[in-house]
PDB file of C-alpha atoms in Angstrom:
ATOM      1  CA  MET A1385     -19.345  14.996 -11.688  1.00 61.00           C
ATOM      2  CA  ALA A1386     -19.080  14.013  -8.094  1.00 80.00           C
ATOM      3  CA  SER A1387     -15.598  13.147  -6.865  1.00 93.00           C
ATOM      4  CA  SER A1388     -14.529   9.525  -7.033  1.00 97.00           C
ATOM      5  CA  ILE A1389     -13.064   9.924  -3.543  1.00 98.00           C
ATOM      6  CA  ARG A1390     -14.734   9.828  -0.150  1.00 97.00           C
ATOM      7  CA  LEU A1391     -12.244  10.822   2.509  1.00 97.00           C
ATOM      8  CA  ARG A1392     -12.936  10.818   6.247  1.00 96.00           C
ATOM      9  CA  SER A1393     -10.658  11.489   9.167  1.00 97.00           C
ATOM     10  CA  ARG A1394     -11.068  11.207  12.906  1.00 96.00           C
ATOM     11  CA  LEU A1395      -8.722  12.745  15.437  1.00 96.00           C
ATOM     12  CA  ARG A1396      -8.408  11.125  18.841  1.00 94.00           C
ATOM     13  CA  ASP A1397      -5.579  11.436  21.382  1.00 91.00           C
ATOM     14  CA  GLY A1398      -3.270  12.883  18.744  1.00 90.00           C
ATOM     15  CA  VAL A1399      -3.850   9.994  16.345  1.00 96.00           C
ATOM     16  CA  CYS A1400      -5.625  10.666  13.076  1.00 97.00           C
ATOM     17  CA  THR A1401      -7.504   7.706  11.589  1.00 98.00           C
ATOM     18  CA  VAL A1402      -8.031   8.101   7.856  1.00 98.00           C
ATOM     19  CA  ARG A1403     -10.665   6.153   5.958  1.00 98.00           C
ATOM     20  CA  ALA A1404     -11.255   6.441   2.243  1.00 98.00           C
ATOM     21  CA  ILE A1405     -13.408   4.824  -0.409  1.00 98.00           C
ATOM     22  CA  LEU A1406     -12.482   5.363  -4.057  1.00 98.00           C
ATOM     23  CA  ARG A1407     -15.000   4.751  -6.814  1.00 98.00           C
ATOM     24  CA  HIS A1408     -13.238   2.605  -9.429  1.00 98.00           C
ATOM     25  CA  PRO A1409     -14.071  -0.633 -11.347  1.00 97.00           C
ATOM     26  CA  MET A1410     -10.670  -2.244 -10.547  1.00 97.00           C
ATOM     27  CA  GLU A1411     -10.910  -4.545 -13.584  1.00 96.00           C
ATOM     28  CA  THR A1412      -8.466  -7.445 -13.342  1.00 95.00           C
ATOM     29  CA  GLY A1413      -8.338  -8.146 -17.075  1.00 93.00           C
ATOM     30  CA  PHE A1414      -9.422 -11.758 -16.332  1.00 90.00           C
ATOM     31  CA  ARG A1415     -13.174 -11.112 -16.534  1.00 89.00           C
ATOM     32  CA  ASN A1416     -15.360 -11.737 -19.585  1.00 88.00           C
ATOM     33  CA  ASN A1417     -18.091  -9.323 -20.594  1.00 88.00           C
ATOM     34  CA  MET A1418     -21.413 -11.093 -19.852  1.00 86.00           C
ATOM     35  CA  GLU A1419     -22.973 -10.104 -23.208  1.00 88.00           C
ATOM     36  CA  THR A1420     -20.133 -10.118 -25.732  1.00 90.00           C
ATOM     37  CA  GLY A1421     -17.997 -12.783 -24.061  1.00 89.00           C
ATOM     38  CA  GLU A1422     -14.928 -10.658 -24.664  1.00 92.00           C
ATOM     39  CA  LEU A1423     -12.266 -10.071 -22.039  1.00 92.00           C
ATOM     40  CA  VAL A1424     -12.695  -6.784 -20.228  1.00 93.00           C
ATOM     41  CA  PRO A1425      -9.284  -5.089 -20.319  1.00 94.00           C
ATOM     42  CA  ALA A1426      -7.408  -4.568 -17.072  1.00 95.00           C
ATOM     43  CA  HIS A1427      -8.105  -1.170 -15.543  1.00 97.00           C
ATOM     44  CA  PHE A1428      -7.118  -0.544 -11.952  1.00 97.00           C
ATOM     45  CA  ILE A1429      -5.632   2.006  -9.571  1.00 97.00           C
ATOM     46  CA  LYS A1430      -1.856   1.592  -9.299  1.00 97.00           C
ATOM     47  CA  LEU A1431      -0.835   4.429  -7.019  1.00 97.00           C
ATOM     48  CA  VAL A1432      -2.474   6.167  -4.088  1.00 98.00           C
ATOM     49  CA  THR A1433      -0.807   8.971  -2.143  1.00 97.00           C
ATOM     50  CA  VAL A1434      -2.051  10.650   1.012  1.00 98.00           C
ATOM     51  CA  LYS A1435      -0.546  13.972   2.087  1.00 98.00           C
ATOM     52  CA  HIS A1436      -0.870  15.736   5.431  1.00 97.00           C
ATOM     53  CA  ASN A1437      -0.239  19.481   5.012  1.00 97.00           C
ATOM     54  CA  ASP A1438       1.424  18.766   1.640  1.00 96.00           C
ATOM     55  CA  VAL A1439       3.801  16.156   3.098  1.00 96.00           C
ATOM     56  CA  VAL A1440       3.345  12.515   2.049  1.00 97.00           C
ATOM     57  CA  VAL A1441       2.247  10.312   4.969  1.00 97.00           C
ATOM     58  CA  LEU A1442       1.270   7.179   3.054  1.00 98.00           C
ATOM     59  CA  HIS A1443       2.016   5.883  -0.403  1.00 97.00           C
ATOM     60  CA  CYS A1444       0.333   2.781  -1.836  1.00 97.00           C
ATOM     61  CA  ASP A1445       1.234   0.556  -4.798  1.00 98.00           C
ATOM     62  CA  TRP A1446      -1.766  -1.540  -5.730  1.00 98.00           C
ATOM     63  CA  SER A1447      -2.464  -4.476  -8.014  1.00 97.00           C
ATOM     64  CA  ARG A1448      -5.614  -5.609  -9.814  1.00 96.00           C
ATOM     65  CA  ALA A1449      -6.502  -7.642  -6.721  1.00 97.00           C
ATOM     66  CA  VAL A1450      -7.612  -4.716  -4.608  1.00 97.00           C
ATOM     67  CA  SER A1451     -11.419  -4.942  -4.574  1.00 97.00           C
ATOM     68  CA  LYS A1452     -13.729  -2.849  -6.722  1.00 97.00           C
ATOM     69  CA  ASN A1453     -14.394   0.574  -5.170  1.00 98.00           C
ATOM     70  CA  PRO A1454     -11.271   0.276  -2.990  1.00 98.00           C
ATOM     71  CA  TYR A1455     -11.324   0.897   0.733  1.00 98.00           C
ATOM     72  CA  LEU A1456      -8.253   2.201   2.537  1.00 98.00           C
ATOM     73  CA  SER A1457      -7.668   2.972   6.179  1.00 98.00           C
ATOM     74  CA  PHE A1458      -4.528   3.909   8.134  1.00 98.00           C
ATOM     75  CA  MET A1459      -3.477   5.964  11.150  1.00 98.00           C
ATOM     76  CA  PHE A1460      -0.878   8.644  11.696  1.00 98.00           C
ATOM     77  CA  GLU A1461       0.289  10.987  14.444  1.00 97.00           C
ATOM     78  CA  GLY A1462       1.052  14.688  14.452  1.00 95.00           C
ATOM     79  CA  ALA A1463      -2.193  16.006  12.994  1.00 96.00           C
ATOM     80  CA  LYS A1464      -4.390  18.680  14.512  1.00 95.00           C
ATOM     81  CA  ALA A1465      -7.821  20.106  13.734  1.00 95.00           C
ATOM     82  CA  GLY A1466      -7.764  22.362  10.699  1.00 96.00           C
ATOM     83  CA  ASP A1467      -4.860  20.549   9.015  1.00 97.00           C
ATOM     84  CA  LYS A1468      -5.062  19.753   5.334  1.00 97.00           C
ATOM     85  CA  LEU A1469      -5.461  16.152   4.151  1.00 97.00           C
ATOM     86  CA  GLU A1470      -5.183  15.245   0.490  1.00 98.00           C
ATOM     87  CA  LEU A1471      -5.651  11.917  -1.282  1.00 98.00           C
ATOM     88  CA  SER A1472      -4.811  11.301  -4.923  1.00 97.00           C
ATOM     89  CA  TRP A1473      -4.838   8.213  -7.135  1.00 97.00           C
ATOM     90  CA  LEU A1474      -3.545   7.235 -10.561  1.00 97.00           C
ATOM     91  CA  ASP A1475      -4.753   4.233 -12.590  1.00 96.00           C
ATOM     92  CA  THR A1476      -3.436   2.050 -15.418  1.00 96.00           C
ATOM     93  CA  LYS A1477      -5.079   4.253 -18.072  1.00 96.00           C
ATOM     94  CA  GLY A1478      -3.393   7.351 -16.699  1.00 95.00           C
ATOM     95  CA  GLU A1479      -6.658   8.622 -15.254  1.00 96.00           C
ATOM     96  CA  SER A1480      -6.418  10.259 -11.856  1.00 96.00           C
ATOM     97  CA  ASP A1481      -8.345  12.123  -9.208  1.00 97.00           C
ATOM     98  CA  SER A1482      -7.590  13.920  -5.982  1.00 97.00           C
ATOM     99  CA  LEU A1483      -9.480  15.409  -3.085  1.00 97.00           C
ATOM    100  CA  VAL A1484      -8.507  17.814  -0.335  1.00 97.00           C
ATOM    101  CA  THR A1485     -10.277  17.831   2.996  1.00 97.00           C
ATOM    102  CA  THR A1486      -9.765  19.411   6.401  1.00 97.00           C
ATOM    103  CA  ILE A1487      -9.092  17.364   9.515  1.00 95.00           C
ATOM    104  CA  GLU A1488     -11.773  18.107  12.125  1.00 87.00           C
TER     105      GLU A1488
ATOM    106  CA  MET B 398      40.236  33.838   5.192  1.00 49.00           C
ATOM    107  CA  MET B 399      38.745  30.401   5.104  1.00 49.00           C
ATOM    108  CA  ARG B 400      40.994  27.481   5.865  1.00 56.00           C
ATOM    109  CA  ARG B 401      41.014  24.440   3.697  1.00 56.00           C
ATOM    110  CA  ARG B 402      39.511  22.265   6.427  1.00 56.00           C
ATOM    111  CA  ASP B 403      36.482  24.573   6.801  1.00 55.00           C
ATOM    112  CA  THR B 404      35.947  24.576   3.076  1.00 50.00           C
ATOM    113  CA  LEU B 405      35.938  20.782   3.054  1.00 49.00           C
ATOM    114  CA  LYS B 406      33.454  20.716   5.952  1.00 53.00           C
ATOM    115  CA  LEU B 407      31.197  23.078   4.082  1.00 49.00           C
ATOM    116  CA  ILE B 408      31.357  21.012   0.951  1.00 49.00           C
ATOM    117  CA  SER B 409      30.634  17.747   2.771  1.00 51.00           C
ATOM    118  CA  SER B 410      27.685  19.154   4.735  1.00 50.00           C
ATOM    119  CA  GLY B 411      26.305  20.551   1.503  1.00 48.00           C
ATOM    120  CA  ALA B 412      26.727  17.157  -0.099  1.00 48.00           C
ATOM    121  CA  THR B 413      24.866  15.507   2.802  1.00 47.00           C
ATOM    122  CA  LEU B 414      22.004  17.933   2.372  1.00 46.00           C
ATOM    123  CA  ILE B 415      21.814  17.294  -1.329  1.00 46.00           C
ATOM    124  CA  PHE B 416      21.838  13.539  -0.834  1.00 47.00           C
ATOM    125  CA  THR B 417      19.134  13.488   1.847  1.00 45.00           C
ATOM    126  CA  GLY B 418      17.091  15.754  -0.388  1.00 44.00           C
ATOM    127  CA  LEU B 419      17.525  13.337  -3.244  1.00 45.00           C
ATOM    128  CA  LEU B 420      16.981  10.094  -1.371  1.00 46.00           C
ATOM    129  CA  PHE B 421      13.688  10.958   0.314  1.00 45.00           C
ATOM    130  CA  PRO B 422      11.660  11.645  -2.843  1.00 44.00           C
ATOM    131  CA  VAL B 423      13.156   8.561  -4.471  1.00 42.00           C
ATOM    132  CA  ARG B 424      11.746   6.388  -1.687  1.00 45.00           C
ATOM    133  CA  VAL B 425       8.383   8.109  -1.665  1.00 44.00           C
ATOM    134  CA  LEU B 426       7.967   8.119  -5.412  1.00 50.00           C
ATOM    135  CA  ALA B 427       9.401   4.621  -5.856  1.00 56.00           C
ATOM    136  CA  LYS B 428       8.255   3.311  -9.186  1.00 83.00           C
ATOM    137  CA  TRP B 429       5.360   0.842  -9.413  1.00 94.00           C
ATOM    138  CA  ASN B 430       7.163  -2.505  -9.721  1.00 96.00           C
ATOM    139  CA  GLU B 431       5.811  -3.820 -13.032  1.00 94.00           C
ATOM    140  CA  ALA B 432       7.672  -7.149 -12.905  1.00 96.00           C
ATOM    141  CA  ALA B 433       6.668  -8.000  -9.340  1.00 97.00           C
ATOM    142  CA  PHE B 434       3.011  -7.113  -9.919  1.00 97.00           C
ATOM    143  CA  ALA B 435       2.957  -9.194 -13.133  1.00 96.00           C
ATOM    144  CA  ALA B 436       4.610 -12.270 -11.540  1.00 97.00           C
ATOM    145  CA  THR B 437       2.262 -15.261 -11.510  1.00 96.00           C
ATOM    146  CA  ASP B 438       4.200 -17.300  -8.954  1.00 97.00           C
ATOM    147  CA  TYR B 439       4.342 -16.359  -5.270  1.00 97.00           C
ATOM    148  CA  GLN B 440       8.077 -16.961  -4.799  1.00 97.00           C
ATOM    149  CA  GLU B 441       8.842 -15.055  -7.981  1.00 97.00           C
ATOM    150  CA  ALA B 442       6.655 -12.115  -6.929  1.00 97.00           C
ATOM    151  CA  LEU B 443       8.317 -12.082  -3.515  1.00 97.00           C
ATOM    152  CA  THR B 444      11.911 -12.232  -4.740  1.00 96.00           C
ATOM    153  CA  THR B 445      11.225  -9.696  -7.483  1.00 97.00           C
ATOM    154  CA  TYR B 446       9.705  -7.253  -5.044  1.00 97.00           C
ATOM    155  CA  PHE B 447      12.304  -7.840  -2.307  1.00 96.00           C
ATOM    156  CA  PRO B 448      15.456  -8.965  -4.143  1.00 94.00           C
ATOM    157  CA  ASN B 449      18.183 -10.681  -2.109  1.00 89.00           C
ATOM    158  CA  GLN B 450      16.485 -10.180   1.239  1.00 91.00           C
ATOM    159  CA  GLN B 451      15.920 -12.633   4.060  1.00 94.00           C
ATOM    160  CA  MET B 452      12.534 -12.754   5.781  1.00 96.00           C
ATOM    161  CA  THR B 453      12.017 -13.691   9.423  1.00 97.00           C
ATOM    162  CA  GLU B 454       8.706 -14.955  10.756  1.00 98.00           C
ATOM    163  CA  SER B 455       7.370 -12.639  13.459  1.00 98.00           C
ATOM    164  CA  ASP B 456       4.590 -12.854  16.039  1.00 97.00           C
ATOM    165  CA  GLN B 457       4.475  -9.054  16.142  1.00 98.00           C
ATOM    166  CA  ILE B 458       2.399  -8.897  12.967  1.00 98.00           C
ATOM    167  CA  THR B 459      -1.310  -9.691  12.963  1.00 98.00           C
ATOM    168  CA  ILE B 460      -3.433 -10.304   9.893  1.00 98.00           C
ATOM    169  CA  GLY B 461      -7.054  -9.532  10.627  1.00 98.00           C
ATOM    170  CA  VAL B 462      -9.168 -11.511   8.156  1.00 98.00           C
ATOM    171  CA  ARG B 463     -12.068 -13.942   8.422  1.00 97.00           C
ATOM    172  CA  GLN B 464     -10.916 -17.563   8.143  1.00 96.00           C
ATOM    173  CA  GLU B 465     -13.778 -18.571   5.852  1.00 96.00           C
ATOM    174  CA  ILE B 466     -15.064 -16.322   3.069  1.00 94.00           C
ATOM    175  CA  GLU B 467     -18.158 -16.837   0.935  1.00 94.00           C
ATOM    176  CA  ASN B 468     -17.350 -14.348  -1.823  1.00 94.00           C
ATOM    177  CA  GLY B 469     -13.685 -13.788  -2.640  1.00 95.00           C
ATOM    178  CA  SER B 470     -14.232 -10.547  -4.520  1.00 95.00           C
ATOM    179  CA  VAL B 471     -14.428  -8.483  -1.324  1.00 96.00           C
ATOM    180  CA  VAL B 472     -12.251  -9.748   1.507  1.00 97.00           C
ATOM    181  CA  PRO B 473     -11.744  -7.150   4.268  1.00 98.00           C
ATOM    182  CA  ILE B 474      -8.227  -7.368   5.666  1.00 98.00           C
ATOM    183  CA  LYS B 475      -6.186  -5.406   8.158  1.00 98.00           C
ATOM    184  CA  ILE B 476      -2.539  -5.697   9.064  1.00 98.00           C
ATOM    185  CA  VAL B 477      -1.399  -4.547  12.500  1.00 98.00           C
ATOM    186  CA  THR B 478       2.188  -4.629  13.712  1.00 98.00           C
ATOM    187  CA  GLU B 479       4.020  -3.611  16.875  1.00 97.00           C
ATOM    188  CA  LEU B 480       7.388  -3.766  15.111  1.00 97.00           C
ATOM    189  CA  PRO B 481       9.398  -0.522  15.399  1.00 96.00           C
ATOM    190  CA  ASP B 482      10.217   1.872  12.578  1.00 95.00           C
ATOM    191  CA  VAL B 483       7.864   0.328  10.008  1.00 97.00           C
ATOM    192  CA  GLU B 484       8.786   1.390   6.476  1.00 97.00           C
ATOM    193  CA  SER B 485       6.322  -0.696   4.518  1.00 97.00           C
ATOM    194  CA  ILE B 486       3.601  -3.342   4.684  1.00 98.00           C
ATOM    195  CA  ALA B 487       3.055  -5.656   1.711  1.00 98.00           C
ATOM    196  CA  ILE B 488       0.226  -8.167   1.173  1.00 98.00           C
ATOM    197  CA  PHE B 489       0.569 -11.357  -0.881  1.00 98.00           C
ATOM    198  CA  VAL B 490      -2.023 -14.049  -1.658  1.00 98.00           C
ATOM    199  CA  GLU B 491      -0.099 -17.178  -2.589  1.00 97.00           C
ATOM    200  CA  LYS B 492      -2.700 -18.798  -4.889  1.00 96.00           C
ATOM    201  CA  ASN B 493      -3.915 -15.663  -6.677  1.00 96.00           C
ATOM    202  CA  PRO B 494      -3.151 -15.362 -10.435  1.00 95.00           C
ATOM    203  CA  THR B 495      -0.836 -12.474  -9.505  1.00 96.00           C
ATOM    204  CA  PRO B 496       0.151 -12.964  -5.856  1.00 97.00           C
ATOM    205  CA  LEU B 497       1.439  -9.461  -5.055  1.00 98.00           C
ATOM    206  CA  ILE B 498      -1.700  -7.618  -3.947  1.00 98.00           C
ATOM    207  CA  ALA B 499      -0.569  -4.314  -2.491  1.00 98.00           C
ATOM    208  CA  ASN B 500       2.272  -2.476  -0.822  1.00 98.00           C
ATOM    209  CA  PHE B 501       1.920   0.439   1.585  1.00 98.00           C
ATOM    210  CA  ASP B 502       4.903   2.722   2.182  1.00 97.00           C
ATOM    211  CA  LEU B 503       4.529   4.171   5.642  1.00 97.00           C
ATOM    212  CA  THR B 504       6.262   7.266   6.975  1.00 97.00           C
ATOM    213  CA  PRO B 505       7.540   7.698  10.566  1.00 96.00           C
ATOM    214  CA  ALA B 506       4.278   9.466  11.503  1.00 97.00           C
ATOM    215  CA  CYS B 507       2.247   6.337  10.691  1.00 97.00           C
ATOM    216  CA  LYS B 508       1.048   3.718  13.137  1.00 97.00           C
ATOM    217  CA  GLY B 509       1.783   0.103  12.146  1.00 98.00           C
ATOM    218  CA  PHE B 510      -1.670  -0.381  10.689  1.00 98.00           C
ATOM    219  CA  VAL B 511      -3.347  -0.573   7.287  1.00 98.00           C
ATOM    220  CA  SER B 512      -6.734  -1.874   6.273  1.00 98.00           C
ATOM    221  CA  THR B 513      -8.246  -2.531   2.846  1.00 98.00           C
ATOM    222  CA  ARG B 514     -10.382  -5.006   0.879  1.00 98.00           C
ATOM    223  CA  ILE B 515      -8.857  -7.508  -1.529  1.00 97.00           C
ATOM    224  CA  LYS B 516      -9.800 -10.225  -4.018  1.00 97.00           C
ATOM    225  CA  VAL B 517      -8.936 -13.848  -3.258  1.00 96.00           C
ATOM    226  CA  GLU B 518      -9.377 -16.501  -5.943  1.00 95.00           C
ATOM    227  CA  LEU B 519      -8.784 -19.787  -4.109  1.00 95.00           C
ATOM    228  CA  PRO B 520      -8.267 -21.087  -0.590  1.00 96.00           C
ATOM    229  CA  SER B 521      -4.767 -19.768   0.074  1.00 97.00           C
ATOM    230  CA  ASP B 522      -2.166 -18.487   2.470  1.00 98.00           C
ATOM    231  CA  ILE B 523      -2.236 -14.737   2.901  1.00 98.00           C
ATOM    232  CA  ILE B 524       1.181 -13.339   3.710  1.00 98.00           C
ATOM    233  CA  ALA B 525       1.932  -9.930   5.251  1.00 98.00           C
ATOM    234  CA  VAL B 526       5.522  -8.706   4.852  1.00 98.00           C
ATOM    235  CA  VAL B 527       6.620  -5.821   7.072  1.00 98.00           C
ATOM    236  CA  LYS B 528       9.836  -3.904   6.564  1.00 97.00           C
ATOM    237  CA  SER B 529      10.960  -2.752   9.991  1.00 97.00           C
ATOM    238  CA  ASP B 530      14.279  -1.069  10.723  1.00 95.00           C
ATOM    239  CA  GLY B 531      15.488  -2.113   7.256  1.00 94.00           C
ATOM    240  CA  LYS B 532      14.719  -5.820   7.765  1.00 96.00           C
ATOM    241  CA  LEU B 533      11.859  -7.994   6.506  1.00 98.00           C
ATOM    242  CA  PHE B 534       9.436  -9.818   8.784  1.00 98.00           C
ATOM    243  CA  TYR B 535       6.356 -11.811   7.844  1.00 98.00           C
ATOM    244  CA  THR B 536       3.396 -13.688   9.122  1.00 98.00           C
ATOM    245  CA  LYS B 537       0.822 -15.748   7.261  1.00 98.00           C
ATOM    246  CA  THR B 538      -2.647 -17.117   7.682  1.00 98.00           C
ATOM    247  CA  TYR B 539      -4.706 -19.580   5.646  1.00 98.00           C
ATOM    248  CA  ILE B 540      -8.197 -18.686   4.514  1.00 97.00           C
ATOM    249  CA  ILE B 541     -10.941 -20.661   2.785  1.00 96.00           C
ATOM    250  CA  VAL B 542     -12.802 -19.055  -0.108  1.00 96.00           C
ATOM    251  CA  HIS B 543     -15.965 -20.575  -1.591  1.00 94.00           C
ATOM    252  CA  GLU B 544     -16.389 -18.322  -4.617  1.00 91.00           C
ATOM    253  CA  GLY B 545     -13.300 -16.955  -6.350  1.00 88.00           C
ATOM    254  CA  GLY B 546     -12.999 -13.216  -6.592  1.00 82.00           C
ATOM    255  CA  CYS B 547     -10.546 -12.590  -9.390  1.00 72.00           C
ATOM    256  CA  ALA B 548     -12.837 -12.717 -12.398  1.00 60.00           C
TER     257      ALA B 548
END
């Protein structure tokens, strides 16, 4: 299966801009199923960690109110071409995914 | 032979090392704050997430968000701050069923910037809380939403 993570980075003047899109339903637990009328249980990403060369640069704690298929962008200094960038997430069901990419 | 003073110095520097080693992972791996994320009242969410801390309004934080939103299920938002030594950026939506939306723990390498997309249920204040140099600063902006996004 394709990764749930799309991770892009852009290096300019020593600043690395990271942009990511994670494929996830981000169910709030407030929504009713259109056909059965039953509440769809909450199911959302709680934790996201981004590492640069195995060192954490950003850590996120999220709620159910981050939109479906979450988007995340941030910037950090000290990266160079060829460095390793890794994003991982963990959701309320204990499911997780991670992806490693190279900064270009 | 080692004098007593040197031994003490050694022990204390070792202790410092151990403590810095312990403290850093604790901050990075800080536990997801169940109570604050479950809080249904803005003030309760705020004081649970930042217990016993004063907040100062700051013009050095900018919330980039459209003032009027058709569909509240996808509201692009970015927080930019010029404050020094930013440790974290938190986003609250006052009128949402659970007002604490997200927190971002930044490291010293990070610029004072995060961007994401959030759900907004009702016309509401959006509050960005920045921890800078150990102190809390905030700014807020009111947005209008025509179709709630929390279902």
